[in-house]
Amino acid sequence: MKKYLIIAFAVLGMASCSEKKFHVEGNITNAKDSVLYFENVGLENIAIIDSVKLDEDGAFAFAEKKNEAPEFYRLRISDQIINVSIDSTETVTIKAQYPQMATQYEVSGSDDCAKIKELTLKQIDLQNRAIAVQRNQDLTIDESNDSILNMINAYKQDVKTNYILKAPNRSYAYFALFQAIGNMLIFNPRSNKDDIKVFAAVATSWDTYHPHSERGANLHNIAIEGMKNVRIAEANAAKTIDASKITTAGVIDIALYDNKGQLHRLTDQKGKVVLLDFHLFGLENSPERILMLRELYNKYHAQGLEIYQVSLDTDEHFWKQQTAALPWICVRDPQSMDSQTLILYNIQGLPDYFLISRDNSLYKRGAQVKDIEAEIKSLL
């Protein structure tokens, strides 16, 4: 019996040694006693796989069982993140220095990871340039929006041509599809016809090179849903429009329901000074922001100020609880972060707001306002 047990353990040991693994290793200096997390970036959530407390030289080495299709992981210390993709049994080596590890790192052993680094740096540069434009006091809202839109379109053309369509089967092409600026995807697979085609191209390629992969199936579902949305939108646009219902206004109209089921149109507030606020009640700083808005409303509502607040919260019950006692107009967009209103108003992050003059014209967006109370008083 003892002989059989020894043989059994030996077989298990050989199986364990022969198990194919990938490796992510290297050094992150200047991070002594910091905890480095190795995490899997899954379709549904981000899961911690392993971790290590770094010593003086910052050496680390993680090894995991190889996947059947490319998979995505990340190295993280606090909010500093390095994204990596793994294909088969490769060894990826990362060298960096904390706290600039997210942007100033060296990667070797994987062409895909090197491309992901390029894409990450490009996306950070795009976001920084967009923020700079938003804060430029010399630009009008239209000029600011046009400039940012041109930046995004140029970025998409570059990434689409030189990364995605050049090698749609590679993991960095997949990574590029889901890059974001603020809280919004740069490539819009919900309603942008050209962007949906890009998603479909990568989905088709992954079907060929990575058949039956969960990520490939997910891409297909996204592309199909987007195509359906486009067909519905085109069908609606083809319908005859009643000319008598067309009105001109300096704002893009919003028509949504409050927590009592009453419809409110933004353009119905003409004649008032409106603070158009895009908000998430689930944000950590929401209570402080609501208190600030209450003070403004209590002080200036009688003089003609109205607050039209658009909630993007996904939990309707939670939103109703949070807005039950608010005195101003608070509506909810059920599309949440997929809302077309966010795209039309070029909202890159939440919360954000606009000031609208009495004639229904956009006056300034939040990034252009130094003193919100002074601006409201000038419009009143």
Coordinates of C-alpha atoms in Angstrom, one line a residue:
M1 CA 0.0 0.0 0.0
K2 CA 2.8 2.4 0.9
K3 CA 4.5 1.6 -2.4
Y4 CA 1.3 2.5 -4.3
L5 CA 1.0 5.8 -2.4
I6 CA 4.6 6.8 -3.3
I7 CA 3.9 6.1 -6.9
A8 CA 0.6 8.1 -6.8
F9 CA 2.4 11.1 -5.3
A10 CA 5.2 10.8 -7.9
V11 CA 2.6 10.9 -10.7
L12 CA 0.9 14.0 -9.2
G13 CA 4.3 15.7 -8.9
M14 CA 5.2 15.0 -12.5
A15 CA 1.7 16.4 -13.6
S16 CA 2.3 19.5 -11.5
C17 CA 5.7 20.1 -13.0
S18 CA 4.5 19.5 -16.5
E19 CA 1.6 22.0 -16.2
K20 CA 2.2 24.8 -18.7
K21 CA 2.4 28.2 -17.1
F22 CA 3.1 31.8 -18.0
H23 CA 5.3 34.1 -16.0
V24 CA 5.2 37.8 -15.2
E25 CA 8.3 39.0 -13.4
G26 CA 10.7 41.9 -12.9
N27 CA 11.5 44.8 -10.5
I28 CA 9.6 47.8 -9.3
T29 CA 12.0 49.9 -7.3
N30 CA 11.4 52.7 -4.8
A31 CA 8.5 50.7 -3.5
K32 CA 9.9 49.0 -0.4
D33 CA 7.1 47.5 1.8
S34 CA 4.4 48.3 -0.8
V35 CA 2.1 45.5 -1.8
L36 CA 2.2 44.6 -5.5
Y37 CA -1.1 43.0 -6.7
F38 CA -1.3 40.7 -9.7
E39 CA -4.9 40.9 -11.0
N40 CA -7.0 39.3 -13.7
V41 CA -9.0 41.9 -15.7
G42 CA -12.1 39.7 -16.5
L43 CA -15.2 40.5 -18.5
E44 CA -17.3 40.9 -15.3
N45 CA -14.8 42.0 -12.7
I46 CA -11.2 42.4 -11.6
A47 CA -9.9 39.7 -9.4
I48 CA -6.8 39.5 -7.3
I49 CA -4.8 36.4 -8.2
D50 CA -1.6 36.9 -6.2
S51 CA 0.3 39.6 -4.3
V52 CA 3.8 40.2 -2.8
K53 CA 5.2 42.7 -0.4
L54 CA 8.2 44.3 -2.1
D55 CA 11.6 44.5 -0.6
E56 CA 14.5 46.9 -1.3
D57 CA 15.1 45.8 -4.9
G58 CA 11.4 45.4 -5.7
A59 CA 11.8 42.0 -7.3
F60 CA 8.6 40.0 -8.0
A61 CA 7.7 36.8 -9.9
F62 CA 4.2 35.6 -10.6
A63 CA 3.3 32.4 -12.4
E64 CA -0.1 31.1 -13.4
K65 CA -1.6 28.3 -15.6
K66 CA -1.7 29.3 -19.2
N67 CA -5.1 30.2 -20.9
E68 CA -6.5 28.8 -24.1
A69 CA -7.0 32.3 -25.5
P70 CA -5.3 35.7 -24.8
E71 CA -6.1 37.1 -21.4
F72 CA -5.6 40.4 -19.6
Y73 CA -3.9 41.1 -16.3
R74 CA -2.5 44.0 -14.5
L75 CA 0.2 44.9 -11.9
R76 CA -1.1 47.4 -9.3
I77 CA 0.3 49.3 -6.4
S78 CA -2.4 51.6 -5.0
D79 CA -3.8 53.5 -8.1
Q80 CA -0.7 52.9 -10.3
I81 CA -1.4 50.2 -12.9
I82 CA 0.5 48.4 -15.6
N83 CA -1.7 46.5 -18.0
V84 CA -0.4 43.3 -19.6
S85 CA -1.8 40.6 -21.9
I86 CA -0.8 37.0 -21.9
D87 CA -0.8 34.6 -24.8
S88 CA 0.2 31.0 -24.0
T89 CA 3.3 30.3 -21.9
E90 CA 5.4 33.5 -22.5
T91 CA 7.4 35.3 -19.9
V92 CA 6.8 39.0 -19.6
T93 CA 9.4 41.1 -17.8
I94 CA 8.5 44.5 -16.3
K95 CA 10.9 47.0 -14.9
A96 CA 9.6 50.2 -13.3
Q97 CA 10.0 52.8 -10.6
Y98 CA 7.3 53.8 -8.2
P99 CA 5.3 56.0 -8.1
Q100 CA 5.6 56.6 -11.9
M101 CA 5.3 52.9 -12.8
A102 CA 2.0 53.4 -14.8
T103 CA 3.7 55.5 -17.5
Q104 CA 7.5 55.0 -17.0
Y105 CA 8.1 51.3 -17.3
E106 CA 10.0 49.0 -19.5
V107 CA 8.5 45.8 -20.9
S108 CA 10.1 42.9 -22.7
G109 CA 9.2 39.4 -23.8
S110 CA 5.9 40.4 -25.4
D111 CA 5.1 42.4 -28.5
D112 CA 1.5 42.7 -27.4
C113 CA 2.4 44.2 -24.0
A114 CA 4.8 46.7 -25.7
K115 CA 1.9 47.8 -28.0
I116 CA -0.4 48.1 -24.9
K117 CA 2.1 50.4 -23.3
E118 CA 2.1 52.5 -26.5
L119 CA -1.7 52.7 -26.5
T120 CA -1.8 53.5 -22.8
L121 CA 0.6 56.5 -23.2
K122 CA -1.4 57.7 -26.2
Q123 CA -4.7 57.6 -24.3
I124 CA -3.2 59.4 -21.3
D125 CA -1.9 62.1 -23.7
L126 CA -5.3 62.4 -25.3
Q127 CA -7.1 62.8 -22.0
N128 CA -4.6 65.4 -20.8
R129 CA -5.0 67.5 -24.0
A130 CA -8.8 67.3 -23.7
I131 CA -8.7 68.5 -20.1
A132 CA -6.5 71.4 -21.1
V133 CA -9.0 72.4 -23.8
Q134 CA -11.9 72.2 -21.3
R135 CA -10.0 74.5 -18.9
N136 CA -9.1 77.1 -21.6
Q137 CA -11.1 80.2 -20.6
D138 CA -10.5 81.8 -24.1
L139 CA -12.7 79.1 -25.8
T140 CA -16.4 79.1 -26.1
I141 CA -18.3 75.9 -25.3
D142 CA -18.8 75.1 -29.0
E143 CA -15.1 75.8 -29.7
S144 CA -14.1 73.6 -26.8
N145 CA -16.4 70.7 -27.9
D146 CA -15.3 70.9 -31.5
S147 CA -11.6 70.9 -30.5
I148 CA -12.0 67.8 -28.3
L149 CA -14.2 66.0 -30.8
N150 CA -11.4 66.6 -33.5
M151 CA -8.8 65.2 -31.1
I152 CA -10.9 62.1 -30.4
N153 CA -11.6 61.5 -34.1
A154 CA -7.9 61.9 -35.0
Y155 CA -7.0 59.5 -32.2
K156 CA -9.5 56.9 -33.4
Q157 CA -8.2 57.1 -36.9
D158 CA -4.6 56.6 -35.8
V159 CA -5.4 53.7 -33.5
K160 CA -7.9 52.1 -35.9
T161 CA -5.3 52.2 -38.8
N162 CA -2.1 51.5 -37.0
Y163 CA -3.2 49.1 -34.3
I164 CA -6.6 47.5 -34.6
L165 CA -7.2 46.8 -38.3
K166 CA -3.4 46.2 -38.8
A167 CA -3.6 43.1 -36.6
P168 CA -7.2 42.5 -35.4
N169 CA -6.4 39.0 -34.0
R170 CA -3.9 40.4 -31.5
S171 CA -4.7 41.1 -27.9
Y172 CA -3.6 44.8 -28.1
A173 CA -6.3 45.3 -30.8
Y174 CA -8.8 44.0 -28.3
F175 CA -7.4 46.3 -25.6
A176 CA -7.6 49.3 -27.9
L177 CA -11.4 48.8 -28.4
F178 CA -12.0 49.4 -24.7
Q179 CA -9.9 52.5 -24.1
A180 CA -11.8 55.3 -22.5
I181 CA -11.6 59.1 -21.9
G182 CA -13.2 60.0 -18.7
N183 CA -16.0 57.5 -18.2
M184 CA -16.7 57.0 -21.9
L185 CA -15.4 54.6 -24.4
I186 CA -13.4 56.2 -27.2
F187 CA -14.8 53.7 -29.7
N188 CA -18.6 53.8 -29.3
P189 CA -20.0 50.3 -30.0
R190 CA -23.6 51.3 -29.1
S191 CA -24.5 53.7 -31.9
N192 CA -21.5 54.7 -34.0
K193 CA -21.7 52.8 -37.3
D194 CA -18.0 53.0 -38.1
D195 CA -17.0 52.0 -34.6
I196 CA -19.3 49.0 -34.6
K197 CA -17.6 47.8 -37.8
V198 CA -14.2 48.0 -36.0
F199 CA -15.6 45.8 -33.1
A200 CA -17.0 43.4 -35.7
A201 CA -13.7 43.1 -37.5
V202 CA -11.9 42.2 -34.2
A203 CA -14.7 39.8 -33.3
T204 CA -14.4 38.0 -36.7
S205 CA -10.6 37.7 -36.4
W206 CA -10.8 36.3 -32.9
D207 CA -13.3 33.7 -34.1
T208 CA -10.6 32.6 -36.5
Y209 CA -7.5 32.7 -34.3
H210 CA -9.1 32.1 -30.9
P211 CA -12.3 30.0 -31.6
H212 CA -14.7 29.5 -28.7
S213 CA -13.1 32.2 -26.6
E214 CA -15.3 34.0 -24.1
R215 CA -13.9 37.4 -25.2
G216 CA -14.5 36.7 -28.8
A217 CA -18.2 35.8 -28.1
N218 CA -18.5 39.0 -26.1
L219 CA -17.2 41.1 -29.0
H220 CA -19.8 39.5 -31.3
N221 CA -22.6 40.3 -28.8
I222 CA -21.5 43.9 -28.6
A223 CA -21.3 44.3 -32.3
I224 CA -24.7 42.7 -33.0
E225 CA -26.3 44.9 -30.3
G226 CA -24.7 48.0 -31.9
M227 CA -25.9 47.0 -35.4
K228 CA -29.5 46.6 -34.0
N229 CA -29.3 50.1 -32.4
V230 CA -28.1 51.7 -35.6
R231 CA -30.9 50.0 -37.6
I232 CA -33.5 51.3 -35.1
A233 CA -32.0 54.8 -35.2
E234 CA -32.0 54.9 -39.0
A235 CA -35.6 53.6 -39.2
N236 CA -36.7 56.4 -36.7
A237 CA -34.8 59.0 -38.7
A238 CA -36.6 57.9 -41.9
K239 CA -40.0 58.7 -40.4
T240 CA -41.7 61.8 -41.5
I241 CA -41.1 64.7 -39.1
D242 CA -43.9 67.1 -38.2
A243 CA -42.4 70.5 -39.1
S244 CA -44.7 72.2 -36.6
K245 CA -42.9 70.4 -33.7
I246 CA -39.4 71.6 -34.7
T247 CA -38.1 74.3 -32.5
T248 CA -34.8 76.1 -32.5
A249 CA -32.8 76.4 -29.3
G250 CA -29.3 77.1 -28.2
V251 CA -29.2 73.9 -26.2
I252 CA -29.6 70.2 -27.2
D253 CA -33.0 69.3 -25.7
I254 CA -33.3 66.6 -23.0
A255 CA -36.7 65.0 -22.2
L256 CA -36.6 62.6 -19.2
Y257 CA -38.8 61.6 -16.3
D258 CA -38.5 62.6 -12.7
N259 CA -39.0 60.2 -9.7
K260 CA -42.8 60.7 -9.9
G261 CA -43.1 59.8 -13.6
Q262 CA -43.5 63.4 -14.8
L263 CA -41.7 64.3 -18.1
H264 CA -39.5 67.4 -18.0
R265 CA -37.9 69.0 -21.1
L266 CA -34.8 71.1 -20.7
T267 CA -36.1 73.6 -23.4
D268 CA -39.3 74.2 -21.3
Q269 CA -37.1 76.1 -18.8
K270 CA -36.6 79.0 -21.3
G271 CA -36.8 82.3 -19.5
K272 CA -34.9 80.9 -16.5
V273 CA -31.2 80.7 -15.8
V274 CA -30.5 76.9 -15.7
L275 CA -27.8 74.9 -14.1
L276 CA -27.7 71.7 -16.1
D277 CA -26.1 69.1 -13.8
F278 CA -24.9 65.6 -14.9
H279 CA -24.6 63.6 -11.7
L280 CA -24.2 60.1 -10.1
F281 CA -25.7 59.9 -6.7
G282 CA -23.5 56.8 -6.1
L283 CA -20.3 58.9 -6.2
E284 CA -18.4 59.4 -2.9
N285 CA -18.6 63.2 -3.1
S286 CA -22.3 63.3 -4.0
P287 CA -23.6 64.5 -0.6
E288 CA -21.2 67.5 -0.6
R289 CA -22.2 68.4 -4.2
I290 CA -25.9 68.2 -3.4
L291 CA -25.4 70.5 -0.4
M292 CA -23.7 73.0 -2.6
L293 CA -26.5 72.9 -5.1
R294 CA -29.1 73.3 -2.3
E295 CA -27.4 76.5 -1.1
L296 CA -27.4 77.9 -4.6
Y297 CA -31.1 76.9 -5.2
N298 CA -32.3 78.3 -1.9
K299 CA -30.5 81.6 -2.6
Y300 CA -31.4 82.2 -6.2
H301 CA -34.4 80.1 -7.2
A302 CA -36.8 83.0 -6.4
Q303 CA -34.8 85.2 -8.7
G304 CA -35.1 82.8 -11.7
L305 CA -32.6 80.0 -11.1
E306 CA -33.6 76.5 -12.0
I307 CA -31.5 73.3 -11.6
Y308 CA -32.1 70.6 -14.2
Q309 CA -30.2 67.6 -12.8
V310 CA -29.7 64.4 -15.0
S311 CA -28.9 61.3 -12.9
L312 CA -27.0 58.5 -14.6
D313 CA -27.4 56.1 -11.7
T314 CA -28.3 52.5 -12.8
D315 CA -30.2 51.7 -9.6
E316 CA -33.6 53.3 -10.0
H317 CA -34.7 52.6 -6.5
F318 CA -31.6 54.1 -5.0
W319 CA -32.0 57.2 -7.2
K320 CA -35.6 57.7 -6.1
Q321 CA -34.5 57.5 -2.4
Q322 CA -31.8 60.0 -3.0
T323 CA -34.0 62.5 -4.8
A324 CA -37.2 62.3 -2.8
A325 CA -36.6 65.5 -0.9
L326 CA -34.9 67.6 -3.6
P327 CA -36.7 70.8 -4.6
W328 CA -35.3 71.1 -8.1
I329 CA -35.9 69.1 -11.3
C330 CA -34.1 65.8 -11.1
V331 CA -34.6 63.3 -13.9
R332 CA -32.9 60.0 -14.6
D333 CA -31.5 58.6 -17.9
P334 CA -32.0 54.8 -17.8
Q335 CA -29.2 54.4 -20.4
S336 CA -26.7 55.4 -17.7
M337 CA -23.2 55.7 -19.0
D338 CA -24.4 54.6 -22.5
S339 CA -26.5 57.7 -22.8
Q340 CA -26.5 59.5 -26.1
T341 CA -27.0 62.7 -24.1
L342 CA -23.5 62.3 -22.6
I343 CA -22.0 62.0 -26.1
L344 CA -24.0 65.0 -27.4
Y345 CA -22.9 67.2 -24.5
N346 CA -19.3 65.8 -24.6
I347 CA -19.3 64.7 -21.0
Q348 CA -15.9 63.2 -20.2
G349 CA -16.4 62.6 -16.5
L350 CA -19.0 62.9 -13.7
P351 CA -20.1 65.1 -12.2
D352 CA -20.1 67.9 -14.7
Y353 CA -22.4 70.9 -15.4
F354 CA -23.4 73.7 -17.8
L355 CA -24.9 77.1 -17.2
I356 CA -27.7 78.1 -19.6
S357 CA -28.9 81.7 -20.1
R358 CA -32.5 82.8 -20.0
D359 CA -32.8 82.5 -23.8
N360 CA -31.9 78.8 -23.7
S361 CA -28.3 79.2 -24.9
L362 CA -25.4 77.4 -23.5
Y363 CA -23.3 79.9 -21.6
K364 CA -20.3 78.0 -20.0
R365 CA -19.5 74.5 -18.9
G366 CA -18.1 73.7 -15.5
A367 CA -14.4 73.6 -16.5
Q368 CA -14.7 77.2 -17.7
V369 CA -16.3 78.6 -14.5
K370 CA -14.1 80.0 -11.8
D371 CA -16.9 81.3 -9.4
I372 CA -20.2 79.6 -10.0
E373 CA -22.2 81.9 -7.8
A374 CA -20.8 85.0 -9.5
E375 CA -21.6 83.6 -12.9
I376 CA -25.2 82.8 -11.9
K377 CA -25.7 86.3 -10.5
S378 CA -24.4 87.8 -13.7
L379 CA -26.9 85.7 -15.7
L380 CA -29.9 86.5 -13.5

